[in-house]
Coordinates of C-alpha atoms in Angstrom, one line a residue:
M1 CA -200.4 -11.3 6.9
P2 CA -197.1 -13.2 6.4
A3 CA -195.9 -14.0 2.9
T4 CA -196.6 -17.7 3.4
A5 CA -200.3 -16.9 3.8
H6 CA -200.3 -15.9 0.2
H7 CA -199.3 -19.4 -1.0
G8 CA -196.2 -18.1 -2.7
S9 CA -197.7 -15.0 -4.4
Q10 CA -194.7 -12.7 -4.5
T11 CA -196.9 -9.8 -5.6
L12 CA -199.3 -10.1 -2.6
A13 CA -196.4 -10.6 -0.2
Y14 CA -194.8 -7.5 -1.5
F15 CA -197.9 -5.4 -0.9
D16 CA -198.0 -6.7 2.7
T17 CA -194.6 -5.3 3.3
L18 CA -195.6 -1.7 2.4
S19 CA -196.1 1.0 5.0
P20 CA -199.4 2.8 4.7
A21 CA -197.6 5.9 3.4
R22 CA -195.8 3.9 0.7
R23 CA -199.0 2.0 -0.2
D24 CA -200.9 5.3 -0.6
A25 CA -198.0 6.7 -2.7
L26 CA -198.1 3.7 -4.9
Q27 CA -201.9 3.9 -5.3
L28 CA -201.5 7.6 -6.3
D29 CA -198.7 6.9 -8.7
R30 CA -200.9 4.3 -10.5
L31 CA -204.1 6.3 -10.2
R32 CA -202.8 9.5 -11.8
P33 CA -202.0 8.1 -15.3
Q34 CA -205.4 6.3 -15.3
L35 CA -207.2 9.6 -14.5
A36 CA -205.3 11.3 -17.3
R37 CA -206.2 8.5 -19.8
V38 CA -209.9 8.5 -18.8
Y39 CA -210.1 12.3 -18.8
R40 CA -208.6 12.3 -22.4
A41 CA -210.7 9.4 -23.7
S42 CA -214.1 9.6 -22.0
A43 CA -216.4 12.5 -22.5
F44 CA -218.6 11.2 -19.6
Y45 CA -215.8 11.1 -17.0
R46 CA -214.2 14.3 -18.3
A47 CA -217.5 16.1 -17.7
K48 CA -217.6 14.6 -14.2
M49 CA -214.1 15.9 -13.4
D50 CA -214.8 19.3 -15.0
Q51 CA -218.0 19.6 -13.0
A52 CA -215.9 19.1 -9.8
G53 CA -213.3 21.6 -11.0
L54 CA -210.6 19.0 -11.1
R55 CA -208.2 18.0 -13.8
P56 CA -206.1 14.9 -13.5
E57 CA -203.0 17.0 -12.8
D58 CA -204.8 18.5 -9.8
V59 CA -205.0 15.2 -8.1
K60 CA -201.9 15.3 -5.9
S61 CA -203.2 13.1 -3.0
L62 CA -205.8 10.5 -2.4
A63 CA -207.8 13.2 -0.6
D64 CA -207.9 15.1 -3.9
F65 CA -209.1 12.0 -5.6
A66 CA -212.0 11.7 -3.1
R67 CA -213.3 15.0 -4.4
I68 CA -214.1 13.5 -7.8
P69 CA -217.9 13.0 -7.9
T70 CA -219.2 9.4 -8.0
S71 CA -221.5 8.2 -10.7
N72 CA -224.7 6.2 -10.5
K73 CA -226.8 3.8 -12.6
A74 CA -229.3 6.5 -13.6
E75 CA -226.4 8.7 -15.0
F76 CA -225.1 5.7 -17.0
L77 CA -228.5 4.9 -18.4
R78 CA -229.1 8.5 -19.4
D79 CA -225.7 8.6 -21.0
Q80 CA -226.1 5.5 -23.1
Q81 CA -229.6 6.5 -24.1
A82 CA -228.2 9.8 -25.5
A83 CA -225.3 8.0 -27.2
P84 CA -226.1 4.3 -27.8
P85 CA -225.0 1.7 -27.2
F86 CA -222.2 2.5 -24.6
G87 CA -222.8 6.2 -24.0
T88 CA -219.9 8.5 -23.8
R89 CA -218.1 6.7 -21.0
L90 CA -216.4 4.2 -23.2
A91 CA -212.7 5.1 -22.8
V92 CA -211.2 2.9 -25.6
P93 CA -211.6 3.1 -29.4
R94 CA -214.9 1.3 -30.3
E95 CA -213.0 -1.1 -32.6
S96 CA -211.2 -2.4 -29.5
V97 CA -214.4 -3.8 -28.1
V98 CA -214.5 -7.6 -28.4
M99 CA -217.3 -8.4 -26.0
V100 CA -220.5 -6.6 -25.1
N101 CA -222.2 -7.2 -21.7
M102 CA -225.3 -5.9 -20.1
T103 CA -226.3 -5.7 -16.5
G104 CA -229.2 -8.1 -15.7
G105 CA -231.8 -5.4 -15.2
T106 CA -232.9 -6.8 -11.9
S107 CA -233.1 -3.3 -10.4
G108 CA -235.9 -2.4 -12.7
Q109 CA -234.2 0.8 -13.8
G110 CA -232.8 -0.5 -17.1
Q111 CA -229.7 -2.3 -18.3
E112 CA -226.3 -0.8 -18.6
V113 CA -224.3 -1.8 -21.6
Y114 CA -220.5 -2.3 -21.4
G115 CA -217.9 -2.8 -24.1
R116 CA -215.0 -5.0 -23.1
T117 CA -211.5 -5.3 -24.6
H118 CA -209.2 -8.3 -24.6
H119 CA -207.3 -6.6 -21.8
D120 CA -210.6 -6.2 -19.8
I121 CA -211.4 -9.9 -20.2
A122 CA -207.9 -11.0 -19.1
L123 CA -207.9 -8.6 -16.1
Q124 CA -211.4 -9.7 -15.0
G125 CA -210.3 -13.3 -15.2
H126 CA -207.3 -12.6 -13.0
L127 CA -209.4 -10.7 -10.5
H128 CA -211.9 -13.6 -10.3
Y129 CA -209.1 -16.1 -10.0
L130 CA -207.2 -14.3 -7.2
P131 CA -209.6 -15.2 -4.4
W132 CA -209.5 -18.9 -5.4
F133 CA -205.7 -18.7 -5.6
L134 CA -205.6 -17.3 -2.1
A135 CA -207.9 -20.2 -1.0
G136 CA -205.4 -22.7 -2.4
L137 CA -206.7 -23.4 -5.9
R138 CA -203.8 -24.4 -8.2
P139 CA -203.4 -25.5 -11.9
G140 CA -204.6 -29.0 -12.2
D141 CA -207.2 -28.7 -9.4
V142 CA -210.8 -29.3 -10.2
A143 CA -213.3 -26.5 -9.5
F144 CA -217.0 -26.4 -10.1
N145 CA -218.6 -23.1 -11.0
F146 CA -222.2 -23.0 -9.6
V147 CA -222.6 -19.3 -10.2
P148 CA -225.6 -18.7 -12.4
Q149 CA -224.4 -17.4 -15.7
G150 CA -227.3 -15.1 -16.5
G151 CA -226.4 -15.1 -20.2
L152 CA -223.9 -12.4 -21.1
T153 CA -224.6 -10.2 -18.1
T154 CA -221.7 -8.2 -16.6
G155 CA -221.4 -10.5 -13.6
G156 CA -221.9 -13.7 -15.4
W157 CA -218.7 -14.0 -17.4
G158 CA -216.1 -13.2 -14.7
P159 CA -216.2 -16.5 -12.6
P160 CA -215.7 -18.9 -15.6
E161 CA -213.0 -16.6 -17.0
G162 CA -211.2 -16.8 -13.6
L163 CA -211.4 -20.6 -13.7
R164 CA -210.2 -20.6 -17.3
V165 CA -207.0 -18.7 -16.4
A166 CA -206.3 -20.8 -13.3

């Protein structure tokens, strides 16, 4: 996609110029410190990596990363039941949590609880704004949010945060 298709976003235009090999290397460079942080800070994800026989320093390629086991809702619910309210997967100091969200419970399995930091809120806002930016929304434009809020569910707060940061 040409840079002009990004409506002036230099960041997105830059990513369009990367070769697949350079893109993969960039992803790995950014992934490895995140894995190290999560391994150090989250007993839940440390156990997942240990179970797979992987430590963050063992991840030398995206193929290595693909060997880390995935998680599912049932695991999250068991974890938070054993260590309420967030389980052992919270990877920030608890005093950094400024917002608590729950999933809607529509699956009938239970509600996951998530602690959000100021950084999480800002990042979620940016990620929700990005598609609107790509569609041409700019500061000063009027946008209507018809997404049901669902209280403080995990999905309910992202869209208005994206419009707020627009």
